[in-house]
Amino acid sequence: MVLTIELLDSKRHNRSAFFSGNDNLDNYIRKFASQDLKKKVATVFVLIDSPSTDIIAYYTLSSYTLDINDLNETFAKSLPRYPLLPAILLGRLAVDSSRQGQGLGETMLIDAMKRALRTTEQVASVFVIVEAIDEKAVTFYQKYGFQQFKEYPFKLYLPVKEIEELCQRFDV
Ligand SMILES: CC(C)(COP(=O)(O)OP(=O)(O)OC[C@H]1O[C@@H](n2cnc3c(N)ncnc32)[C@H](O)[C@@H]1OP(=O)(O)O)[C@@H](O)C(=O)NCCC(=O)NCCS
């Protein structure tokens, strides 16, 4: 068995059995992820334990634009005064309940950050933004340095500079 992270292939990967315990995240991978990928709304990366093609975890990435007024003032002052700033959105991240607590959420998050970092070498972004599904998810992201937006506590950000350090910390 070999853990592999790859782009969702709706013809090959088995989405129907995925169960993270969160209905929104489970419905998304079963019903909407493939369309989002086709329509270029999001890229969807899945973790499989090959040769099995059952999805055991997934995350999505998209481009995002951030209003500078959403940032705290001290941080905003350190940036050029453009009204909108480029970012990358980690919109969803989930691990199948049978495999939670084994470090796979962390593996997926670091893989997403590594991919985001590589993207910024070609198309600049100031942050990665994550959207947490609930308070537990907020705590999960905070563990890796993500900070909450004051007005939107379920939305968190991490500057790309700190993502470089995060990836180095995990020897990626
Ligand atoms: C949150 C989730 C992605 C974590 O994945 P996981 O594989 O269970 O987590 P890991 O085993 O990689 O844990 C990594 C670290 O995060 C911590 N952690 C895991 N789940 C956590 C949670 N819900 N709240 C706070 N911390 C959490 C772990 O304790 C671990 O820290 P440690 O190494 O210091 O012990 C997974 O539980 C999940 O899919 N939950 C349902 C959907 C969800 O909440 N998604 C979040 C993004 S929207």
mmCIF file of C-alpha atoms and ligand atoms in Angstrom:
data_model
loop_
_atom_site.group_PDB
_atom_site.id
_atom_site.type_symbol
_atom_site.label_atom_id
_atom_site.label_comp_id
_atom_site.label_asym_id
_atom_site.label_seq_id
_atom_site.Cartn_x
_atom_site.Cartn_y
_atom_site.Cartn_z
ATOM 1 C CA MET A 1 0.000 0.000 0.000
ATOM 2 C CA VAL A 2 1.425 3.395 -1.003
ATOM 3 C CA LEU A 3 -0.035 6.743 0.001
ATOM 4 C CA THR A 4 -0.242 9.042 -3.017
ATOM 5 C CA ILE A 5 -1.666 12.536 -3.452
ATOM 6 C CA GLU A 6 -2.967 13.172 -6.967
ATOM 7 C CA LEU A 7 -5.401 15.311 -8.931
ATOM 8 C CA LEU A 8 -8.976 14.015 -8.701
ATOM 9 C CA ASP A 9 -9.866 11.736 -11.596
ATOM 10 C CA SER A 10 -13.604 11.132 -11.435
ATOM 11 C CA LYS A 11 -13.332 8.042 -13.665
ATOM 12 C CA ARG A 12 -10.759 6.354 -11.452
ATOM 13 C CA HIS A 13 -11.141 7.558 -7.866
ATOM 14 C CA ASN A 14 -13.928 6.165 -5.733
ATOM 15 C CA ARG A 15 -15.737 9.096 -4.118
ATOM 16 C CA SER A 16 -18.894 7.337 -2.978
ATOM 17 C CA ALA A 17 -17.521 5.823 0.236
ATOM 18 C CA PHE A 18 -15.872 8.986 1.546
ATOM 19 C CA PHE A 19 -17.132 9.892 5.025
ATOM 20 C CA SER A 20 -15.437 12.574 7.118
ATOM 21 C CA GLY A 21 -18.330 13.129 9.493
ATOM 22 C CA ASN A 22 -19.157 16.491 7.949
ATOM 23 C CA ASP A 23 -22.095 16.410 5.486
ATOM 24 C CA ASN A 24 -20.979 19.464 3.522
ATOM 25 C CA LEU A 25 -17.488 18.127 2.945
ATOM 26 C CA ASP A 26 -18.771 14.630 2.113
ATOM 27 C CA ASN A 27 -21.404 15.885 -0.353
ATOM 28 C CA TYR A 28 -18.852 18.127 -1.979
ATOM 29 C CA ILE A 29 -16.414 15.350 -2.893
ATOM 30 C CA ARG A 30 -19.230 13.024 -3.970
ATOM 31 C CA LYS A 31 -21.312 15.458 -6.024
ATOM 32 C CA PHE A 32 -19.570 18.753 -6.793
ATOM 33 C CA ALA A 33 -15.780 18.348 -6.782
ATOM 34 C CA SER A 34 -15.569 16.893 -10.251
ATOM 35 C CA GLN A 35 -17.658 19.730 -11.754
ATOM 36 C CA ASP A 36 -15.561 22.357 -9.956
ATOM 37 C CA LEU A 37 -12.431 20.777 -11.386
ATOM 38 C CA LYS A 38 -13.862 20.671 -14.926
ATOM 39 C CA LYS A 39 -15.095 24.265 -14.720
ATOM 40 C CA LYS A 40 -11.749 25.451 -13.281
ATOM 41 C CA VAL A 41 -13.377 26.741 -10.108
ATOM 42 C CA ALA A 42 -11.064 24.679 -7.919
ATOM 43 C CA THR A 43 -8.361 22.056 -8.207
ATOM 44 C CA VAL A 44 -9.116 18.986 -6.121
ATOM 45 C CA PHE A 45 -6.295 16.800 -4.811
ATOM 46 C CA VAL A 46 -7.038 13.418 -3.287
ATOM 47 C CA LEU A 47 -5.102 10.993 -1.134
ATOM 48 C CA ILE A 48 -5.357 7.308 -1.990
ATOM 49 C CA ASP A 49 -3.661 4.251 -0.570
ATOM 50 C CA SER A 50 -2.833 2.542 -3.865
ATOM 51 C CA PRO A 51 -3.642 0.092 -5.357
ATOM 52 C CA SER A 52 -6.980 1.012 -3.728
ATOM 53 C CA THR A 53 -8.622 3.981 -5.442
ATOM 54 C CA ASP A 54 -10.851 4.915 -2.490
ATOM 55 C CA ILE A 55 -10.397 8.549 -1.525
ATOM 56 C CA ILE A 56 -9.137 8.793 2.044
ATOM 57 C CA ALA A 57 -8.576 12.573 2.144
ATOM 58 C CA TYR A 58 -8.890 15.578 -0.143
ATOM 59 C CA TYR A 59 -8.281 19.304 -0.372
ATOM 60 C CA THR A 60 -9.176 22.068 -2.835
ATOM 61 C CA LEU A 61 -7.206 25.083 -4.038
ATOM 62 C CA SER A 62 -8.414 28.190 -5.904
ATOM 63 C CA SER A 63 -7.264 31.730 -6.541
ATOM 64 C CA TYR A 64 -8.667 34.345 -4.241
ATOM 65 C CA THR A 65 -8.709 38.118 -3.812
ATOM 66 C CA LEU A 66 -8.536 39.721 -0.426
ATOM 67 C CA ASP A 67 -9.841 43.161 0.526
ATOM 68 C CA ILE A 68 -7.030 44.969 2.351
ATOM 69 C CA ASN A 69 -9.596 46.324 4.858
ATOM 70 C CA ASP A 70 -10.196 42.768 6.097
ATOM 71 C CA LEU A 71 -6.656 42.607 7.476
ATOM 72 C CA ASN A 72 -5.660 43.928 10.863
ATOM 73 C CA GLU A 73 -4.204 47.447 10.571
ATOM 74 C CA THR A 74 -0.691 46.689 11.749
ATOM 75 C CA PHE A 75 -0.321 43.952 9.180
ATOM 76 C CA ALA A 76 -2.001 45.961 6.408
ATOM 77 C CA LYS A 77 0.481 48.798 7.010
ATOM 78 C CA SER A 78 3.367 46.523 6.079
ATOM 79 C CA LEU A 79 1.834 45.944 2.624
ATOM 80 C CA PRO A 80 1.496 48.131 -0.487
ATOM 81 C CA ARG A 81 -1.802 50.051 -0.331
ATOM 82 C CA TYR A 82 -3.602 48.195 -3.089
ATOM 83 C CA PRO A 83 -7.298 47.750 -2.286
ATOM 84 C CA LEU A 84 -7.235 44.097 -3.336
ATOM 85 C CA LEU A 85 -4.471 41.606 -2.684
ATOM 86 C CA PRO A 86 -3.821 38.267 -4.393
ATOM 87 C CA ALA A 87 -4.189 35.079 -2.360
ATOM 88 C CA ILE A 88 -4.660 31.324 -2.679
ATOM 89 C CA LEU A 89 -7.688 29.698 -1.086
ATOM 90 C CA LEU A 90 -7.570 26.304 0.580
ATOM 91 C CA GLY A 91 -11.336 25.994 0.459
ATOM 92 C CA ARG A 92 -11.817 22.485 1.823
ATOM 93 C CA LEU A 93 -9.765 19.829 3.560
ATOM 94 C CA ALA A 94 -11.101 16.571 4.933
ATOM 95 C CA VAL A 95 -9.876 13.145 5.999
ATOM 96 C CA ASP A 96 -12.046 10.019 6.037
ATOM 97 C CA SER A 97 -13.142 9.257 9.603
ATOM 98 C CA SER A 98 -11.535 5.793 9.472
ATOM 99 C CA ARG A 99 -8.140 7.469 8.962
ATOM 100 C CA GLN A 100 -8.414 10.573 11.149
ATOM 101 C CA GLY A 101 -5.860 11.065 13.929
ATOM 102 C CA GLN A 102 -3.035 9.392 11.966
ATOM 103 C CA GLY A 103 -1.287 12.531 10.747
ATOM 104 C CA LEU A 104 -2.995 12.570 7.333
ATOM 105 C CA GLY A 105 -4.692 15.945 7.880
ATOM 106 C CA GLU A 106 -1.265 17.405 8.522
ATOM 107 C CA THR A 107 0.199 15.608 5.482
ATOM 108 C CA MET A 108 -2.562 17.048 3.283
ATOM 109 C CA LEU A 109 -2.204 20.560 4.711
ATOM 110 C CA ILE A 110 1.580 20.602 4.193
ATOM 111 C CA ASP A 111 1.179 19.199 0.671
ATOM 112 C CA ALA A 112 -1.330 21.973 -0.108
ATOM 113 C CA MET A 113 1.046 24.612 1.312
ATOM 114 C CA LYS A 114 3.947 23.223 -0.722
ATOM 115 C CA ARG A 115 1.810 23.342 -3.868
ATOM 116 C CA ALA A 116 0.650 26.878 -3.045
ATOM 117 C CA LEU A 117 4.252 27.968 -2.504
ATOM 118 C CA ARG A 118 5.323 26.563 -5.878
ATOM 119 C CA THR A 119 2.429 28.405 -7.529
ATOM 120 C CA THR A 120 3.617 31.733 -6.083
ATOM 121 C CA GLU A 121 6.911 31.344 -7.981
ATOM 122 C CA GLN A 122 4.875 31.861 -11.187
ATOM 123 C CA VAL A 123 1.856 33.879 -10.019
ATOM 124 C CA ALA A 124 2.318 35.995 -6.910
ATOM 125 C CA SER A 125 0.143 35.703 -3.822
ATOM 126 C CA VAL A 126 0.497 37.382 -0.468
ATOM 127 C CA PHE A 127 -1.387 34.783 1.608
ATOM 128 C CA VAL A 128 -3.025 31.443 1.776
ATOM 129 C CA ILE A 129 -6.563 31.717 3.111
ATOM 130 C CA VAL A 130 -8.399 28.778 4.668
ATOM 131 C CA GLU A 131 -12.100 28.424 5.343
ATOM 132 C CA ALA A 132 -12.740 26.387 8.474
ATOM 133 C CA ILE A 133 -15.935 24.389 8.668
ATOM 134 C CA ASP A 134 -16.310 24.723 12.458
ATOM 135 C CA GLU A 135 -14.468 25.731 15.627
ATOM 136 C CA LYS A 136 -12.502 22.491 15.810
ATOM 137 C CA ALA A 137 -11.203 23.135 12.307
ATOM 138 C CA VAL A 138 -10.193 26.659 13.381
ATOM 139 C CA THR A 139 -8.087 25.108 16.168
ATOM 140 C CA PHE A 140 -6.535 22.674 13.678
ATOM 141 C CA TYR A 141 -5.423 25.513 11.379
ATOM 142 C CA GLN A 142 -4.237 27.714 14.249
ATOM 143 C CA LYS A 143 -1.838 24.937 15.229
ATOM 144 C CA TYR A 144 0.027 25.656 11.956
ATOM 145 C CA GLY A 145 0.127 29.437 12.456
ATOM 146 C CA PHE A 146 -3.035 30.509 10.622
ATOM 147 C CA GLN A 147 -4.653 33.618 12.121
ATOM 148 C CA GLN A 148 -8.345 34.461 12.218
ATOM 149 C CA PHE A 149 -9.783 37.511 10.492
ATOM 150 C CA LYS A 150 -11.409 39.671 13.140
ATOM 151 C CA GLU A 151 -14.703 40.006 11.274
ATOM 152 C CA TYR A 152 -14.795 36.435 9.956
ATOM 153 C CA PRO A 153 -13.568 34.049 12.654
ATOM 154 C CA PHE A 154 -13.982 30.964 10.416
ATOM 155 C CA LYS A 155 -11.680 32.441 7.821
ATOM 156 C CA LEU A 156 -7.946 32.363 8.539
ATOM 157 C CA TYR A 157 -4.812 33.524 6.764
ATOM 158 C CA LEU A 158 -1.116 32.782 6.692
ATOM 159 C CA PRO A 159 1.346 35.022 4.823
ATOM 160 C CA VAL A 160 3.322 33.207 2.123
ATOM 161 C CA LYS A 161 6.566 34.133 3.905
ATOM 162 C CA GLU A 162 5.411 32.115 6.904
ATOM 163 C CA ILE A 163 4.359 29.260 4.652
ATOM 164 C CA GLU A 164 7.971 28.983 3.502
ATOM 165 C CA GLU A 165 8.994 28.547 7.150
ATOM 166 C CA LEU A 166 6.161 26.087 7.785
ATOM 167 C CA CYS A 167 7.220 23.903 4.849
ATOM 168 C CA GLN A 168 10.859 24.030 5.985
ATOM 169 C CA ARG A 169 9.761 23.005 9.477
ATOM 170 C CA PHE A 170 8.144 19.896 8.028
ATOM 171 C CA ASP A 171 11.238 19.296 5.887
ATOM 172 C CA VAL A 172 9.227 19.521 2.694
HETATM 173 C C1 LIG B 1 -9.607 18.313 10.856
HETATM 174 C C2 LIG B 1 -9.015 17.130 10.092
HETATM 175 C C3 LIG B 1 -8.695 17.552 8.654
HETATM 176 C C4 LIG B 1 -7.713 16.713 10.791
HETATM 177 O O1 LIG B 1 -7.160 15.600 10.136
HETATM 178 P P1 LIG B 1 -6.516 14.421 10.968
HETATM 179 O O2 LIG B 1 -5.881 13.477 9.996
HETATM 180 O O3 LIG B 1 -7.517 13.833 11.893
HETATM 181 O O4 LIG B 1 -5.427 15.211 11.813
HETATM 182 P P2 LIG B 1 -3.915 14.785 12.080
HETATM 183 O O5 LIG B 1 -3.884 13.388 12.613
HETATM 184 O O6 LIG B 1 -3.088 15.077 10.884
HETATM 185 O O7 LIG B 1 -3.539 15.785 13.236
HETATM 186 C C5 LIG B 1 -2.580 16.786 13.072
HETATM 187 C C6 LIG B 1 -2.575 17.647 14.316
HETATM 188 O O8 LIG B 1 -3.784 18.399 14.401
HETATM 189 C C7 LIG B 1 -4.459 18.124 15.618
HETATM 190 N N1 LIG B 1 -5.878 18.032 15.296
HETATM 191 C C8 LIG B 1 -6.486 17.112 14.541
HETATM 192 N N2 LIG B 1 -7.803 17.342 14.449
HETATM 193 C C9 LIG B 1 -8.021 18.451 15.177
HETATM 194 C C10 LIG B 1 -9.164 19.196 15.478
HETATM 195 N N3 LIG B 1 -10.366 18.862 15.002
HETATM 196 N N4 LIG B 1 -9.025 20.270 16.278
HETATM 197 C C11 LIG B 1 -7.824 20.621 16.751
HETATM 198 N N5 LIG B 1 -6.680 19.976 16.488
HETATM 199 C C12 LIG B 1 -6.791 18.894 15.717
HETATM 200 C C13 LIG B 1 -3.916 16.780 16.083
HETATM 201 O O9 LIG B 1 -3.994 16.644 17.498
HETATM 202 C C14 LIG B 1 -2.493 16.825 15.606
HETATM 203 O O10 LIG B 1 -1.700 17.582 16.505
HETATM 204 P P3 LIG B 1 -0.504 16.878 17.341
HETATM 205 O O11 LIG B 1 0.426 16.363 16.280
HETATM 206 O O12 LIG B 1 0.062 18.007 18.121
HETATM 207 O O13 LIG B 1 -1.178 15.830 18.125
HETATM 208 C C15 LIG B 1 -9.959 15.881 10.097
HETATM 209 O O14 LIG B 1 -10.221 15.514 11.426
HETATM 210 C C16 LIG B 1 -11.261 16.086 9.362
HETATM 211 O O15 LIG B 1 -11.333 15.854 8.174
HETATM 212 N N6 LIG B 1 -12.319 16.509 10.076
HETATM 213 C C17 LIG B 1 -13.630 16.717 9.502
HETATM 214 C C18 LIG B 1 -13.624 17.862 8.503
HETATM 215 C C19 LIG B 1 -12.920 19.117 8.981
HETATM 216 O O16 LIG B 1 -13.084 19.565 10.112
HETATM 217 N N7 LIG B 1 -12.109 19.704 8.099
HETATM 218 C C20 LIG B 1 -11.313 20.880 8.472
HETATM 219 C C21 LIG B 1 -11.139 21.845 7.386
HETATM 220 S S1 LIG B 1 -12.610 22.546 6.703
#
